[in-house]
């Protein structure tokens, strides 16, 4: 066994034994090098492997952390996370990063069934679960169909509550598209992950009474979250 592999195994045993819990910061590379009697390059090779495996996350300039608690979310037609069993026992907080009225691009206009350059209310939020960032959402609402949304968000951080103030009491998920890519620098800072870390992407459309009211794109930490799909119809 190579020395970096032995270090990786030892650190895994530390985590499984409770010496390091999810979210804990690992000792600095220099401390680990001294502990194992190796140079820092060998330690970094072990850390890189653990990061690739999703066991740790490296935040450059800050340190290396044990990957946080994992969430398995079942996809349904109900878009509200608070109604998902995966979130019922967790503390969910949404931070409104920005709200603006802007012209819709073709990419946004098509699923919303509006014309390009029609106005939409753009709401950017950061979802924090159990005190740790989980996802970034960029949602677009047609201004004509959901008027007064920017004002409705005043004092609120819940899209459902804001929509209710605009007269939309019920809505459902029409479709969801799931993908994956690497996080850019801004996303990594907001989600507190390493630049280039794998993230899940979730693009979706919500409707009310058969009319599209929200098109959203989400970036989600893949080290904390997965989608679960049940009862897929057989063709």
Short mmCIF file of C-alpha atoms in Angstrom, two decimals:
data_model
loop_
_atom_site.label_atom_id
_atom_site.label_comp_id
_atom_site.label_asym_id
_atom_site.label_seq_id
_atom_site.Cartn_x
_atom_site.Cartn_y
_atom_site.Cartn_z
CA UNK A 1 0.00 0.00 0.00
CA UNK A 2 1.32 3.44 -0.94
CA UNK A 3 1.84 5.97 1.85
CA UNK A 4 -0.90 8.33 0.62
CA UNK A 5 -3.34 5.38 0.50
CA UNK A 6 -2.49 4.54 4.11
CA UNK A 7 -3.15 8.16 5.09
CA UNK A 8 -6.49 8.11 3.26
CA UNK A 9 -7.49 4.90 5.06
CA UNK A 10 -6.44 6.27 8.43
CA UNK A 11 -8.44 9.46 7.94
CA UNK A 12 -11.47 7.42 6.86
CA UNK A 13 -11.18 5.37 10.04
CA UNK A 14 -11.00 8.60 12.06
CA UNK A 15 -14.24 9.83 10.44
CA UNK A 16 -16.07 6.53 10.86
CA UNK A 17 -14.92 6.33 14.46
CA UNK A 18 -16.29 9.76 15.28
CA UNK A 19 -12.97 11.60 15.66
CA UNK A 20 -14.14 13.88 12.85
CA UNK A 21 -17.87 14.49 12.34
CA UNK A 22 -19.70 15.89 9.29
CA UNK A 23 -18.79 19.55 8.89
CA UNK A 24 -15.66 19.29 11.07
CA UNK A 25 -12.44 20.86 9.83
CA UNK A 26 -9.49 18.49 9.42
CA UNK A 27 -6.02 19.42 10.74
CA UNK A 28 -3.85 21.46 8.38
CA UNK A 29 -1.69 19.64 5.81
CA UNK A 30 1.44 20.44 7.83
CA UNK A 31 -0.08 18.86 10.96
CA UNK A 32 -1.12 15.74 9.07
CA UNK A 33 2.33 15.52 7.47
CA UNK A 34 3.93 15.63 10.92
CA UNK A 35 1.48 13.03 12.26
CA UNK A 36 2.17 10.54 9.48
CA UNK A 37 5.84 11.38 9.00
CA UNK A 38 5.50 12.34 5.33
CA UNK A 39 5.76 15.48 3.24
CA UNK A 40 2.74 17.68 2.50
CA UNK A 41 2.59 16.53 -1.14
CA UNK A 42 1.78 13.00 0.05
CA UNK A 43 -0.92 14.34 2.40
CA UNK A 44 -2.44 16.41 -0.41
CA UNK A 45 -2.64 13.35 -2.65
CA UNK A 46 -4.66 11.56 0.04
CA UNK A 47 -6.89 14.63 0.52
CA UNK A 48 -7.47 14.98 -3.24
CA UNK A 49 -8.61 11.37 -3.40
CA UNK A 50 -11.00 11.85 -0.46
CA UNK A 51 -12.37 14.99 -2.13
CA UNK A 52 -12.94 13.15 -5.42
CA UNK A 53 -14.79 10.43 -3.49
CA UNK A 54 -17.00 13.09 -1.89
CA UNK A 55 -15.78 12.29 1.63
CA UNK A 56 -14.27 15.74 2.25
CA UNK A 57 -14.56 19.19 0.70
CA UNK A 58 -11.62 21.54 0.28
CA UNK A 59 -12.28 25.26 0.63
CA UNK A 60 -9.15 26.95 -0.62
CA UNK A 61 -7.67 29.40 1.83
CA UNK A 62 -9.92 28.06 4.61
CA UNK A 63 -9.27 24.34 5.04
CA UNK A 64 -10.50 20.78 4.49
CA UNK A 65 -13.86 19.71 5.95
CA UNK A 66 -15.64 16.39 6.41
CA UNK A 67 -18.59 16.22 3.99
CA UNK A 68 -21.88 17.29 5.58
CA UNK A 69 -24.99 15.24 6.34
CA UNK A 70 -26.65 13.78 3.26
CA UNK A 71 -30.23 14.47 2.11
CA UNK A 72 -32.21 12.13 -0.14
CA UNK A 73 -35.16 14.02 -1.67
CA UNK A 74 -37.96 12.24 -3.50
CA UNK A 75 -39.20 14.04 -6.60
CA UNK A 76 -42.95 14.67 -6.60
CA UNK A 77 -45.31 17.16 -8.21
CA UNK A 78 -45.27 19.22 -5.02
CA UNK A 79 -42.42 21.76 -5.34
CA UNK A 80 -42.44 22.77 -1.65
CA UNK A 81 -39.40 21.41 0.18
CA UNK A 82 -41.06 21.83 3.58
CA UNK A 83 -43.56 19.12 2.61
CA UNK A 84 -40.82 16.64 1.68
CA UNK A 85 -40.11 13.92 4.30
CA UNK A 86 -36.38 14.51 3.74
CA UNK A 87 -36.70 18.05 5.12
CA UNK A 88 -39.38 17.78 7.82
CA UNK A 89 -36.90 17.28 10.66
CA UNK A 90 -34.47 19.91 9.35
CA UNK A 91 -34.16 23.64 9.81
CA UNK A 92 -34.64 25.30 6.41
CA UNK A 93 -33.84 28.93 5.80
CA UNK A 94 -33.96 30.85 2.53
CA UNK A 95 -31.88 33.96 2.05
CA UNK A 96 -33.08 36.34 -0.66
CA UNK A 97 -29.93 37.37 -2.52
CA UNK A 98 -31.64 39.63 -5.07
CA UNK A 99 -35.02 40.53 -6.60
CA UNK A 100 -35.27 42.39 -9.88
CA UNK A 101 -37.54 42.92 -12.87
CA UNK A 102 -35.79 42.08 -16.12
CA UNK A 103 -36.44 41.12 -19.74
CA UNK A 104 -36.82 37.41 -20.39
CA UNK A 105 -34.22 35.67 -22.52
CA UNK A 106 -35.30 33.10 -25.11
CA UNK A 107 -34.21 30.32 -22.74
CA UNK A 108 -36.57 31.63 -20.05
CA UNK A 109 -39.39 32.79 -22.34
CA UNK A 110 -39.91 29.44 -24.09
CA UNK A 111 -40.87 27.28 -21.05
CA UNK A 112 -42.93 30.13 -19.59
CA UNK A 113 -44.83 30.48 -22.90
CA UNK A 114 -44.12 34.22 -23.10
CA UNK A 115 -42.30 36.32 -25.68
CA UNK A 116 -38.59 37.04 -25.45
CA UNK A 117 -38.03 40.42 -23.76
CA UNK A 118 -41.33 40.18 -21.87
CA UNK A 119 -40.77 41.23 -18.27
CA UNK A 120 -40.19 38.69 -15.52
CA UNK A 121 -39.51 39.01 -11.80
CA UNK A 122 -36.13 37.37 -11.15
CA UNK A 123 -35.60 36.06 -7.62
CA UNK A 124 -32.21 34.66 -6.55
CA UNK A 125 -32.17 32.73 -3.27
CA UNK A 126 -29.74 30.70 -1.18
CA UNK A 127 -31.21 27.74 0.70
CA UNK A 128 -29.53 26.92 4.01
CA UNK A 129 -30.34 23.60 5.69
CA UNK A 130 -29.33 22.98 9.30
CA UNK A 131 -27.16 26.07 9.17
CA UNK A 132 -25.19 25.00 6.07
CA UNK A 133 -25.65 26.17 2.44
CA UNK A 134 -27.35 23.61 0.20
CA UNK A 135 -28.50 25.26 -3.03
CA UNK A 136 -28.75 28.42 -5.11
CA UNK A 137 -31.94 29.11 -7.04
CA UNK A 138 -32.60 31.57 -9.86
CA UNK A 139 -36.37 31.75 -10.45
CA UNK A 140 -38.23 33.77 -13.07
CA UNK A 141 -41.94 34.67 -12.74
CA UNK A 142 -43.90 36.28 -15.64
CA UNK A 143 -44.73 39.81 -14.51
CA UNK A 144 -48.18 39.88 -16.13
CA UNK A 145 -49.26 36.60 -14.51
CA UNK A 146 -47.65 37.16 -11.11
CA UNK A 147 -47.89 40.88 -10.58
CA UNK A 148 -46.65 42.50 -7.38
CA UNK A 149 -44.33 39.62 -6.50
CA UNK A 150 -41.36 41.82 -5.61
CA UNK A 151 -43.48 43.71 -3.08
CA UNK A 152 -45.02 40.45 -1.83
CA UNK A 153 -41.57 39.18 -0.85
CA UNK A 154 -41.08 42.09 1.57
CA UNK A 155 -40.65 40.60 5.03
CA UNK A 156 -40.85 37.06 3.61
CA UNK A 157 -38.34 34.46 2.46
CA UNK A 158 -40.88 31.87 1.29
CA UNK A 159 -41.90 31.74 -2.40
CA UNK A 160 -45.11 29.93 -1.44
CA UNK A 161 -46.12 32.68 0.99
CA UNK A 162 -45.22 35.41 -1.53
CA UNK A 163 -47.24 33.70 -4.27
CA UNK A 164 -50.20 33.41 -1.91
CA UNK A 165 -50.11 37.20 -1.40
CA UNK A 166 -50.30 37.50 -5.20
CA UNK A 167 -53.44 35.35 -5.30
CA UNK A 168 -51.80 32.03 -6.21
CA UNK A 169 -52.75 29.56 -3.48
CA UNK A 170 -51.80 26.31 -5.22
CA UNK A 171 -49.23 25.33 -7.80
CA UNK A 172 -47.47 22.16 -8.87
CA UNK A 173 -44.33 20.95 -10.61
CA UNK A 174 -44.86 20.41 -14.33
CA UNK A 175 -41.43 18.98 -15.13
CA UNK A 176 -37.89 18.70 -13.77
CA UNK A 177 -34.62 18.28 -15.64
CA UNK A 178 -31.63 17.01 -13.62
CA UNK A 179 -28.00 17.38 -14.63
CA UNK A 180 -24.51 17.80 -13.22
CA UNK A 181 -21.49 20.03 -13.81
CA UNK A 182 -18.65 21.76 -11.96
CA UNK A 183 -19.20 24.72 -9.64
CA UNK A 184 -17.77 28.08 -10.72
CA UNK A 185 -15.99 30.42 -8.32
CA UNK A 186 -19.07 32.44 -7.29
CA UNK A 187 -21.16 29.31 -6.70
CA UNK A 188 -18.37 27.68 -4.70
CA UNK A 189 -18.14 30.70 -2.42
CA UNK A 190 -21.90 30.80 -1.83
CA UNK A 191 -22.18 27.04 -1.28
CA UNK A 192 -18.91 26.82 0.68
CA UNK A 193 -17.37 24.14 -1.52
CA UNK A 194 -14.18 23.89 -3.55
CA UNK A 195 -14.01 25.57 -6.96
CA UNK A 196 -14.74 22.91 -9.57
CA UNK A 197 -16.54 20.60 -7.16
CA UNK A 198 -19.34 18.51 -8.73
CA UNK A 199 -22.79 20.03 -8.28
CA UNK A 200 -26.26 18.90 -9.29
CA UNK A 201 -28.40 21.12 -11.50
CA UNK A 202 -32.19 21.13 -11.32
CA UNK A 203 -34.16 23.04 -13.95
CA UNK A 204 -37.92 23.01 -13.46
CA UNK A 205 -41.26 24.56 -14.37
CA UNK A 206 -44.18 25.19 -11.99
CA UNK A 207 -47.76 25.76 -13.12
CA UNK A 208 -51.02 26.96 -11.58
CA UNK A 209 -54.36 26.17 -13.24
CA UNK A 210 -52.46 24.97 -16.30
CA UNK A 211 -50.48 28.19 -16.71
CA UNK A 212 -46.72 28.48 -16.24
CA UNK A 213 -45.88 30.75 -13.32
CA UNK A 214 -42.25 29.96 -12.49
CA UNK A 215 -39.18 28.74 -14.33
CA UNK A 216 -36.20 28.01 -12.08
CA UNK A 217 -32.62 26.80 -12.28
CA UNK A 218 -31.01 25.42 -9.13
CA UNK A 219 -27.40 24.54 -8.31
CA UNK A 220 -27.16 21.99 -5.48
CA UNK A 221 -24.28 20.60 -3.45
CA UNK A 222 -23.84 17.00 -4.61
CA UNK A 223 -21.96 16.05 -1.44
CA UNK A 224 -25.11 16.70 0.61
CA UNK A 225 -27.99 15.89 -1.70
CA UNK A 226 -29.47 13.37 -4.10
CA UNK A 227 -32.77 12.98 -5.96
CA UNK A 228 -34.87 9.86 -5.55
CA UNK A 229 -37.45 8.83 -8.17
CA UNK A 230 -40.09 6.21 -7.44
CA UNK A 231 -42.76 4.45 -9.47
CA UNK A 232 -41.47 5.31 -12.94
CA UNK A 233 -44.18 4.15 -15.41
CA UNK A 234 -43.14 1.15 -17.51
CA UNK A 235 -43.25 1.62 -21.29
#
